[in-house]
Short mmCIF file of C-alpha atoms in Angstrom, two decimals:
data_model
loop_
_atom_site.label_atom_id
_atom_site.label_comp_id
_atom_site.label_asym_id
_atom_site.label_seq_id
_atom_site.Cartn_x
_atom_site.Cartn_y
_atom_site.Cartn_z
CA ILE A 194 9.93 -85.07 -82.15
CA ILE A 195 8.33 -84.02 -85.46
CA ARG A 196 9.58 -87.17 -87.18
CA TYR A 197 8.31 -89.29 -84.29
CA VAL A 198 4.84 -87.73 -84.39
CA LEU A 199 4.55 -88.10 -88.17
CA LYS A 200 5.79 -91.68 -88.21
CA TRP A 201 3.89 -93.16 -85.28
CA VAL A 202 0.23 -93.12 -84.24
CA HIS A 203 -1.66 -94.78 -81.42
CA ARG A 204 -3.53 -97.81 -82.77
CA PRO A 205 -5.35 -100.17 -80.36
CA LEU A 206 -4.72 -103.88 -80.74
CA TRP A 207 -8.30 -104.75 -81.76
CA LEU A 208 -8.31 -102.01 -84.41
CA TRP A 209 -4.95 -103.14 -85.76
CA ALA A 210 -6.15 -106.76 -86.00
CA LEU A 211 -9.31 -105.70 -87.81
CA GLN A 212 -7.35 -103.57 -90.26
CA VAL A 213 -4.91 -106.39 -90.97
CA PHE A 214 -7.82 -108.76 -91.68
CA LEU A 215 -9.57 -106.33 -94.04
CA ALA A 216 -6.31 -105.35 -95.77
CA SER A 217 -5.51 -109.01 -96.48
CA ILE A 218 -8.92 -109.60 -98.06
CA THR A 219 -8.93 -106.45 -100.17
CA PHE A 220 -5.34 -106.92 -101.37
CA LEU A 221 -5.98 -110.54 -102.39
CA LYS A 222 -9.17 -109.53 -104.19
CA THR A 223 -7.41 -106.69 -106.01
CA CYS A 224 -4.55 -108.96 -107.13
CA VAL A 225 -7.04 -111.46 -108.55
CA ILE A 226 -9.13 -108.83 -110.35
CA VAL A 227 -6.18 -106.86 -111.73
CA GLY A 228 -4.40 -110.09 -112.68
CA ILE A 229 -7.40 -111.26 -114.69
CA THR A 230 -7.75 -107.86 -116.31
CA ALA A 231 -4.05 -107.64 -117.14
CA LYS A 232 -4.11 -111.19 -118.63
CA GLY A 233 -0.72 -112.13 -117.23
CA ASN A 234 1.04 -108.91 -118.17
CA PHE A 235 2.80 -108.02 -114.91
CA LEU A 236 3.90 -104.61 -116.16
CA ILE A 237 0.27 -103.54 -116.54
CA LEU A 238 -0.39 -105.03 -113.11
CA LEU A 239 2.37 -103.00 -111.46
CA VAL A 240 1.33 -99.65 -112.98
CA SER A 241 -2.38 -100.14 -112.32
CA ARG A 242 -3.84 -97.35 -110.18
CA VAL A 243 -5.92 -99.76 -108.15
CA PHE A 244 -2.94 -102.03 -107.47
CA LEU A 245 -0.66 -99.13 -106.47
CA LEU A 246 -3.26 -97.72 -104.07
CA GLU A 247 -3.78 -101.16 -102.53
CA VAL A 248 -0.01 -101.53 -102.09
CA ILE A 249 0.14 -98.20 -100.26
CA CYS A 250 -2.94 -98.82 -98.08
CA SER A 251 -2.92 -102.60 -97.49
CA VAL A 252 0.60 -104.03 -97.80
CA PRO A 253 1.97 -102.16 -94.71
CA PHE A 254 -0.75 -103.77 -92.56
CA ILE A 255 0.07 -107.23 -93.94
CA VAL A 256 3.77 -106.68 -93.33
CA SER A 257 3.09 -105.47 -89.77
CA VAL A 258 2.04 -109.01 -88.82
CA PHE A 259 5.70 -110.07 -88.84
CA TRP A 260 6.78 -107.26 -86.44
CA PRO A 261 3.68 -106.59 -84.31
CA PRO A 262 5.20 -104.53 -81.48
CA VAL A 263 6.97 -102.19 -83.88
CA MET A 264 4.68 -102.02 -86.92
CA GLN A 265 1.39 -101.90 -85.03
CA HIS A 266 1.66 -98.14 -84.49
CA VAL A 267 3.22 -97.08 -87.80
CA PHE A 268 1.30 -94.37 -89.63
CA ILE A 269 -0.34 -95.69 -92.81
CA PRO A 270 -2.28 -93.28 -95.10
CA GLN A 271 -5.55 -95.19 -94.99
CA PHE A 272 -7.48 -92.13 -96.12
CA LEU A 273 -6.23 -92.85 -99.66
CA ASN A 274 -8.79 -95.68 -99.74
CA CYS A 275 -11.33 -93.03 -100.71
CA TRP A 276 -9.73 -92.94 -104.19
CA LEU A 277 -10.27 -96.69 -104.49
CA ALA A 278 -13.90 -96.09 -103.62
CA LEU A 279 -14.03 -93.40 -106.31
CA ILE A 280 -12.59 -95.76 -108.94
CA PHE A 281 -15.13 -98.46 -108.08
CA LEU A 282 -17.91 -95.87 -108.09
CA ARG A 283 -16.97 -94.86 -111.62
CA ARG A 284 -16.95 -98.49 -112.71
CA LEU A 285 -20.34 -98.96 -111.11
CA LEU A 286 -21.74 -95.95 -112.99
CA ASN A 287 -20.26 -97.25 -116.25
CA ASP A 288 -21.83 -100.68 -115.69
CA PHE A 289 -25.13 -99.02 -114.90
CA HIS A 290 -24.77 -96.99 -118.10
CA LEU A 291 -24.18 -100.15 -120.14
CA ALA A 292 -27.06 -101.99 -118.46
CA LYS A 293 -29.46 -99.12 -119.21
CA GLN A 294 -27.99 -98.24 -122.60
CA ARG A 295 -31.22 -98.98 -124.45
CA PHE A 296 -32.96 -96.14 -122.65
CA GLN A 297 -29.94 -93.98 -121.79
CA THR A 298 -30.48 -90.26 -122.33
CA MET A 299 -28.14 -87.29 -122.41
CA SER A 300 -29.65 -86.05 -119.14
CA VAL A 301 -28.68 -89.27 -117.37
CA THR A 302 -25.13 -89.01 -118.75
CA LEU A 303 -24.89 -85.42 -117.54
CA SER A 304 -26.20 -86.44 -114.14
CA GLN A 305 -23.62 -89.23 -113.85
CA GLN A 306 -20.79 -86.86 -114.77
CA SER A 307 -22.02 -84.35 -112.20
CA TRP A 308 -22.15 -86.99 -109.46
CA PHE A 309 -18.65 -88.15 -110.36
CA LEU A 310 -17.37 -84.57 -110.16
CA ILE A 311 -18.95 -84.15 -106.72
CA ALA A 312 -17.44 -87.46 -105.57
CA THR A 313 -14.02 -86.41 -106.89
CA LEU A 314 -14.21 -83.10 -105.02
CA CYS A 315 -15.18 -84.92 -101.84
CA CYS A 316 -12.21 -87.30 -102.20
CA LEU A 317 -9.84 -84.43 -102.90
CA ILE A 318 -11.06 -82.43 -99.91
CA PHE A 319 -11.06 -85.49 -97.64
CA THR A 320 -7.49 -86.42 -98.64
CA THR A 321 -6.26 -82.87 -98.08
CA ILE A 322 -7.97 -82.62 -94.69
CA CYS A 323 -6.53 -85.91 -93.43
CA GLY A 324 -3.06 -85.16 -94.80
CA ILE A 325 -2.69 -81.64 -93.40
CA GLN A 326 -4.24 -82.61 -90.06
CA HIS A 327 -1.72 -85.43 -89.64
CA ILE A 328 1.26 -83.33 -90.72
CA GLN A 329 0.32 -80.46 -88.37
CA ARG A 330 0.38 -82.89 -85.45
CA GLY A 331 4.11 -82.29 -85.49
CA SER A 332 3.72 -78.54 -84.99
CA TYR A 333 4.57 -76.98 -81.62
CA ASP A 334 2.35 -73.92 -82.10
CA LYS A 335 -0.34 -74.84 -84.65
CA PRO A 336 -1.60 -78.42 -84.25
CA LEU A 337 -4.96 -78.55 -86.06
CA ASN A 338 -8.04 -80.39 -84.92
CA MET A 339 -10.42 -81.87 -87.46
CA PHE A 340 -12.72 -78.83 -87.63
CA GLU A 341 -9.81 -76.43 -88.15
CA SER A 342 -8.45 -78.72 -90.88
CA VAL A 343 -11.79 -78.73 -92.68
CA TYR A 344 -12.04 -74.95 -92.41
CA PHE A 345 -8.47 -74.43 -93.65
CA VAL A 346 -8.84 -76.79 -96.65
CA ILE A 347 -12.19 -75.33 -97.74
CA VAL A 348 -10.90 -71.77 -97.52
CA THR A 349 -7.68 -72.64 -99.35
CA LEU A 350 -9.15 -74.70 -102.21
CA SER A 351 -11.88 -72.12 -102.77
CA THR A 352 -9.05 -69.56 -103.30
CA VAL A 353 -10.43 -67.32 -100.52
CA GLY A 354 -7.43 -67.71 -98.22
CA TYR A 355 -8.15 -65.64 -95.08
CA GLY A 356 -4.70 -66.42 -93.69
CA ASP A 357 -5.81 -66.96 -90.09
CA ILE A 358 -4.72 -70.61 -90.28
CA SER A 359 -1.66 -71.77 -92.21
CA PRO A 360 0.81 -74.67 -91.98
CA ASP A 361 4.07 -73.77 -90.25
CA ILE A 362 5.95 -76.97 -91.20
CA TRP A 363 7.70 -77.13 -94.55
CA LEU A 364 6.23 -80.59 -95.18
CA GLY A 365 2.70 -79.24 -94.68
CA GLN A 366 3.41 -76.30 -96.98
CA LEU A 367 4.75 -78.67 -99.65
CA PHE A 368 1.74 -80.95 -99.23
CA MET A 369 -0.70 -78.06 -99.73
CA CYS A 370 1.15 -76.87 -102.84
CA ILE A 371 0.89 -80.37 -104.33
CA MET A 372 -2.82 -80.70 -103.52
CA ILE A 373 -3.61 -77.26 -104.96
CA CYS A 374 -1.81 -78.19 -108.20
CA VAL A 375 -3.74 -81.47 -108.34
CA ALA A 376 -7.03 -79.66 -107.81
CA PHE A 377 -6.38 -77.04 -110.48
CA SER A 378 -5.22 -79.64 -113.00
CA PHE A 379 -8.01 -82.18 -112.43
CA ILE A 380 -11.19 -80.22 -111.74
CA PRO A 381 -11.12 -78.06 -114.93
CA ARG A 382 -10.91 -81.22 -117.02
CA GLN A 383 -14.02 -82.61 -115.34
CA LEU A 384 -15.82 -79.30 -115.83
CA GLU A 385 -14.84 -79.34 -119.50
CA GLU A 386 -16.39 -82.80 -119.93
CA ILE A 387 -19.60 -81.65 -118.26
CA GLY A 388 -19.66 -78.52 -120.43
CA SER A 389 -19.19 -80.61 -123.57
CA THR A 390 -22.02 -82.92 -122.55
CA TRP A 391 -24.22 -79.92 -121.76
CA SER A 392 -23.60 -78.36 -125.18
CA GLN A 393 -24.41 -81.67 -126.88
CA ARG A 394 -27.57 -81.90 -124.80
CA LYS A 395 -28.58 -78.42 -125.92
CA LYS A 396 -28.09 -79.45 -129.54
CA MET A 397 -30.15 -82.59 -128.94
CA GLY A 398 -32.96 -80.45 -127.56
CA GLY A 399 -33.11 -81.99 -124.11
CA ASP A 400 -35.88 -84.29 -122.91
CA TYR A 401 -39.53 -83.93 -122.03
CA SER A 402 -39.35 -84.61 -118.31
CA LYS A 403 -41.60 -86.89 -116.34
CA ARG A 404 -42.60 -83.99 -114.10
CA ALA A 405 -43.71 -81.92 -117.09
CA SER A 406 -45.63 -84.87 -118.48
CA ALA A 407 -47.47 -85.36 -115.19
CA ARG A 408 -48.22 -81.63 -114.92
CA GLY A 409 -50.04 -81.34 -118.26
CA LYS A 410 -50.97 -83.00 -121.53
CA HIS A 411 -48.78 -83.03 -124.60
CA VAL A 412 -48.71 -84.13 -128.23
CA VAL A 413 -45.75 -85.18 -130.37
CA VAL A 414 -45.08 -83.86 -133.89
CA ILE A 415 -42.67 -85.93 -135.97
CA GLY A 416 -41.15 -84.88 -139.27
CA ALA A 417 -38.08 -85.48 -141.38
CA GLU A 418 -37.39 -81.75 -141.69
CA PHE A 419 -39.42 -78.85 -140.33
CA THR A 420 -39.86 -75.66 -142.33
CA ILE A 421 -40.91 -72.31 -140.95
CA GLU A 422 -44.16 -72.40 -142.91
CA SER A 423 -45.16 -75.88 -141.76
CA VAL A 424 -44.28 -75.24 -138.13
CA MET A 425 -46.06 -71.88 -137.96
CA SER A 426 -49.10 -73.29 -139.73
CA PHE A 427 -49.35 -76.26 -137.36
CA LEU A 428 -48.79 -74.27 -134.17
CA SER A 429 -51.21 -71.51 -135.15
CA GLU A 430 -53.99 -73.93 -136.03
CA PHE A 431 -53.36 -76.27 -133.12
CA PHE A 432 -53.36 -73.65 -130.36
CA GLU A 433 -56.29 -71.80 -131.92
CA HIS A 434 -58.64 -74.35 -130.40
CA PRO A 435 -59.61 -73.25 -126.84
CA LYS A 436 -59.30 -76.77 -125.42
CA LEU A 437 -55.72 -77.12 -126.65
CA GLU A 438 -54.29 -73.89 -125.26
CA HIS A 439 -52.67 -75.61 -122.29
CA TYR A 440 -51.16 -78.50 -124.24
CA THR A 441 -47.44 -78.83 -124.87
CA VAL A 442 -46.22 -79.60 -128.38
CA VAL A 443 -43.08 -81.74 -128.54
CA MET A 444 -41.51 -81.56 -132.00
CA MET A 445 -38.99 -84.23 -132.99
CA SER A 446 -36.78 -84.32 -136.07
CA SER A 447 -33.35 -85.70 -136.93
CA GLU A 448 -32.23 -82.34 -138.33
CA GLU A 449 -30.64 -79.58 -136.28
CA LEU A 450 -32.73 -76.42 -136.03
CA ASP A 451 -31.58 -73.45 -138.08
CA ASP A 452 -31.41 -69.91 -136.68
CA ASN A 453 -34.86 -68.95 -137.94
CA MET A 454 -36.51 -71.94 -136.29
CA GLN A 455 -34.67 -71.28 -133.03
CA PHE A 456 -35.87 -67.70 -133.12
CA ILE A 457 -39.47 -68.88 -133.58
CA LEU A 458 -39.27 -71.36 -130.69
CA LYS A 459 -37.82 -68.66 -128.42
CA ASP A 460 -40.82 -66.44 -129.11
CA PRO A 461 -42.70 -65.87 -125.80
CA LYS A 462 -45.85 -67.06 -127.55
CA TRP A 463 -44.37 -70.55 -128.02
CA ALA A 464 -41.44 -70.73 -125.57
CA ASN A 465 -43.39 -72.37 -122.74
CA ARG A 466 -45.60 -74.50 -124.96
CA VAL A 467 -43.26 -75.89 -127.62
CA LEU A 468 -40.22 -78.13 -127.09
CA TYR A 469 -37.87 -79.32 -129.81
CA ILE A 470 -36.06 -82.68 -129.51
CA ARG A 471 -33.48 -83.77 -132.02
CA GLY A 472 -33.92 -87.50 -132.57
CA SER A 473 -35.42 -90.25 -134.66
CA ALA A 474 -38.76 -91.99 -134.33
CA LEU A 475 -36.99 -95.22 -135.28
CA LYS A 476 -35.02 -95.21 -132.00
CA ASP A 477 -36.68 -96.27 -128.77
CA ILE A 478 -34.42 -94.01 -126.75
CA ASP A 479 -35.65 -90.93 -128.62
CA LEU A 480 -39.29 -91.99 -128.36
CA LYS A 481 -38.83 -92.30 -124.62
CA ARG A 482 -37.23 -88.85 -124.49
CA CYS A 483 -40.45 -87.31 -125.80
CA ARG A 484 -42.58 -89.63 -123.61
CA ILE A 485 -44.73 -90.73 -126.52
CA ASN A 486 -46.32 -93.43 -124.34
CA GLU A 487 -48.03 -90.66 -122.36
CA ALA A 488 -48.81 -88.38 -125.32
CA GLU A 489 -52.41 -87.63 -126.27
CA ALA A 490 -51.61 -87.92 -129.99
CA CYS A 491 -48.79 -88.12 -132.50
CA PHE A 492 -48.76 -86.09 -135.72
CA PHE A 493 -46.64 -86.97 -138.76
CA LEU A 494 -45.89 -84.09 -141.12
CA VAL A 495 -44.53 -84.57 -144.64
CA ASN A 496 -41.22 -83.12 -145.74
CA LYS A 497 -42.05 -80.06 -147.85
CA ASN A 498 -38.49 -79.80 -149.20
CA THR A 499 -38.37 -83.25 -150.78
CA ASP A 500 -38.37 -84.00 -154.48
CA ASP A 501 -39.17 -87.70 -154.07
CA MET A 502 -42.69 -87.94 -152.65
CA GLU A 503 -42.76 -91.74 -152.71
CA LYS A 504 -39.58 -91.95 -150.65
CA SER A 505 -40.92 -89.36 -148.21
CA ASP A 506 -44.07 -91.43 -147.72
CA GLN A 507 -42.00 -94.56 -147.13
CA HIS A 508 -40.08 -92.81 -144.37
CA THR A 509 -43.33 -91.58 -142.81
CA VAL A 510 -44.82 -95.09 -142.87
CA LEU A 511 -41.71 -96.55 -141.21
CA ARG A 512 -41.83 -93.91 -138.47
CA SER A 513 -45.52 -94.60 -137.96
CA TRP A 514 -44.87 -98.34 -137.58
CA ALA A 515 -42.09 -97.64 -135.07
CA VAL A 516 -44.40 -95.45 -132.98
CA LYS A 517 -47.17 -98.05 -133.22
CA ASP A 518 -44.78 -100.71 -131.95
CA PHE A 519 -43.46 -98.54 -129.08
CA ALA A 520 -46.73 -96.83 -128.06
CA PRO A 521 -49.69 -98.83 -129.43
CA LYS A 522 -52.27 -96.72 -127.56
CA CYS A 523 -51.07 -93.38 -128.92
CA ALA A 524 -53.48 -91.95 -131.52
CA GLN A 525 -51.75 -91.18 -134.82
CA TYR A 526 -52.63 -88.46 -137.35
CA ILE A 527 -50.62 -88.93 -140.51
CA GLN A 528 -49.98 -86.72 -143.52
CA LEU A 529 -48.95 -88.46 -146.75
CA TYR A 530 -48.37 -87.44 -150.36
CA LYS A 531 -49.71 -90.52 -152.20
CA ALA A 532 -53.16 -91.96 -151.59
CA SER A 533 -51.86 -95.43 -152.45
CA ASN A 534 -49.77 -95.45 -149.27
CA LYS A 535 -52.76 -95.06 -146.97
CA ILE A 536 -53.22 -98.82 -146.95
CA HIS A 537 -49.99 -99.22 -144.94
CA VAL A 538 -51.25 -97.14 -142.01
CA LYS A 539 -54.82 -98.34 -141.58
CA PHE A 540 -54.36 -98.35 -137.81
CA ALA A 541 -53.99 -94.56 -137.73
CA GLU A 542 -56.73 -92.38 -136.28
CA HIS A 543 -56.82 -90.29 -139.45
CA VAL A 544 -54.72 -90.10 -142.61
CA VAL A 545 -54.63 -87.10 -144.94
CA SER A 546 -53.32 -87.66 -148.47
CA GLU A 547 -52.18 -84.44 -150.09
CA ASP A 548 -52.62 -85.72 -153.66
CA GLU A 549 -56.05 -87.21 -152.94
CA PHE A 550 -57.28 -84.01 -151.36
CA LYS A 551 -55.76 -81.80 -154.05
CA PHE A 552 -57.20 -83.79 -156.98
CA ALA A 553 -60.63 -84.06 -155.34
CA LEU A 554 -60.66 -80.31 -154.75
CA LEU A 555 -59.68 -79.59 -158.37
CA ALA A 556 -62.33 -81.99 -159.70
CA ASN A 557 -65.07 -80.41 -157.61
CA ASN A 558 -63.85 -76.98 -158.60
CA CYS A 559 -64.61 -77.90 -162.23
CA LEU A 560 -68.18 -78.74 -161.25
CA TYR A 561 -68.59 -75.84 -158.86
CA PRO A 562 -66.35 -72.88 -159.79
CA GLY A 563 -64.90 -71.08 -156.79
CA LEU A 564 -65.20 -74.09 -154.48
CA SER A 565 -61.42 -74.39 -154.06
CA THR A 566 -61.20 -70.79 -152.83
CA LEU A 567 -64.06 -71.33 -150.40
CA VAL A 568 -62.58 -74.54 -148.95
CA THR A 569 -59.10 -73.02 -148.69
CA LEU A 570 -60.44 -70.11 -146.69
CA ILE A 571 -62.49 -72.38 -144.45
CA LEU A 572 -59.44 -74.55 -143.66
CA HIS A 573 -57.69 -71.60 -141.98
CA THR A 574 -58.97 -70.31 -138.67
CA SER A 575 -60.05 -66.68 -138.67
CA ARG A 576 -61.21 -64.21 -136.07
CA GLY A 577 -63.89 -61.53 -136.22
CA GLN A 578 -66.45 -61.20 -138.96
#
């Protein structure tokens, strides 16, 4: 009786005819696609996951046409089609990734991996529910309905295991052991991939979200390498102005932050107002990550650790041109070493040349002794008397 129940199911004629029609179409389509992909190599064709699943799910229906009275009611594990859907979903996500590669961010990649993990869990749970529910049909004492099967699978795979429902057929017990091994071997690998992507995203500094951009105003600060002195000086002077207290400063550099800089950015004074993004102003994807199109202004700071000032200015000019090309309406405030390089960034809102300012200050100090001290003190914001 158990063998009879497991082997045969009741399948109406109209449902059988519909399944035969769909199975013929999907099997033919799979053979064509896999054949083109395999390029005539039949060994690759035979070991293809898609082809093997189609053979299991579709070929029995096609064969049943030749013996309709007998094969019409044979049990066929159609629920395995969910894994075909999962494979095509992954291909769809990969194609979407390639189509949007120009503006693909680490957050989108993490989101795609998360959705794929959820879809894999759903397929695993669905397969286990359908399998154990069918096998337990052969039980005298414990045939499971669909709700009981869902309850049993969720409790078992979550390692809770109340024990109130359990398979009493050796085939069901073997099936559950296999599915538990599959779950514990597959899911940790997916979680490891997501964890790796998350750690890379943390190193990249994340993205400035669209919601945060709509909630308040922000400015972008771009530099080749940020030092503690330059960052503290900029943040202190910028947020000193009352009208800028609620702005967000998005800092972008190609260098990874050192421990001291991370400690500064975790300071409660800056934690909610300063965001660091590791990227390059020469890449559109990184400019989109900091939403420079919606920024109120973009500041370019010179590299204080460089020995070649001319080369540093060249890099700053190239970054400025890239930002101008990507976000032409964004106001730019540029810091350069050489006054001769100001001609290359005439479109900027304001350009400060360190050499020009320094030499002018020294020259005026010769005419008016003490002027350099006075100007230096005025340039720094102070409180009180």
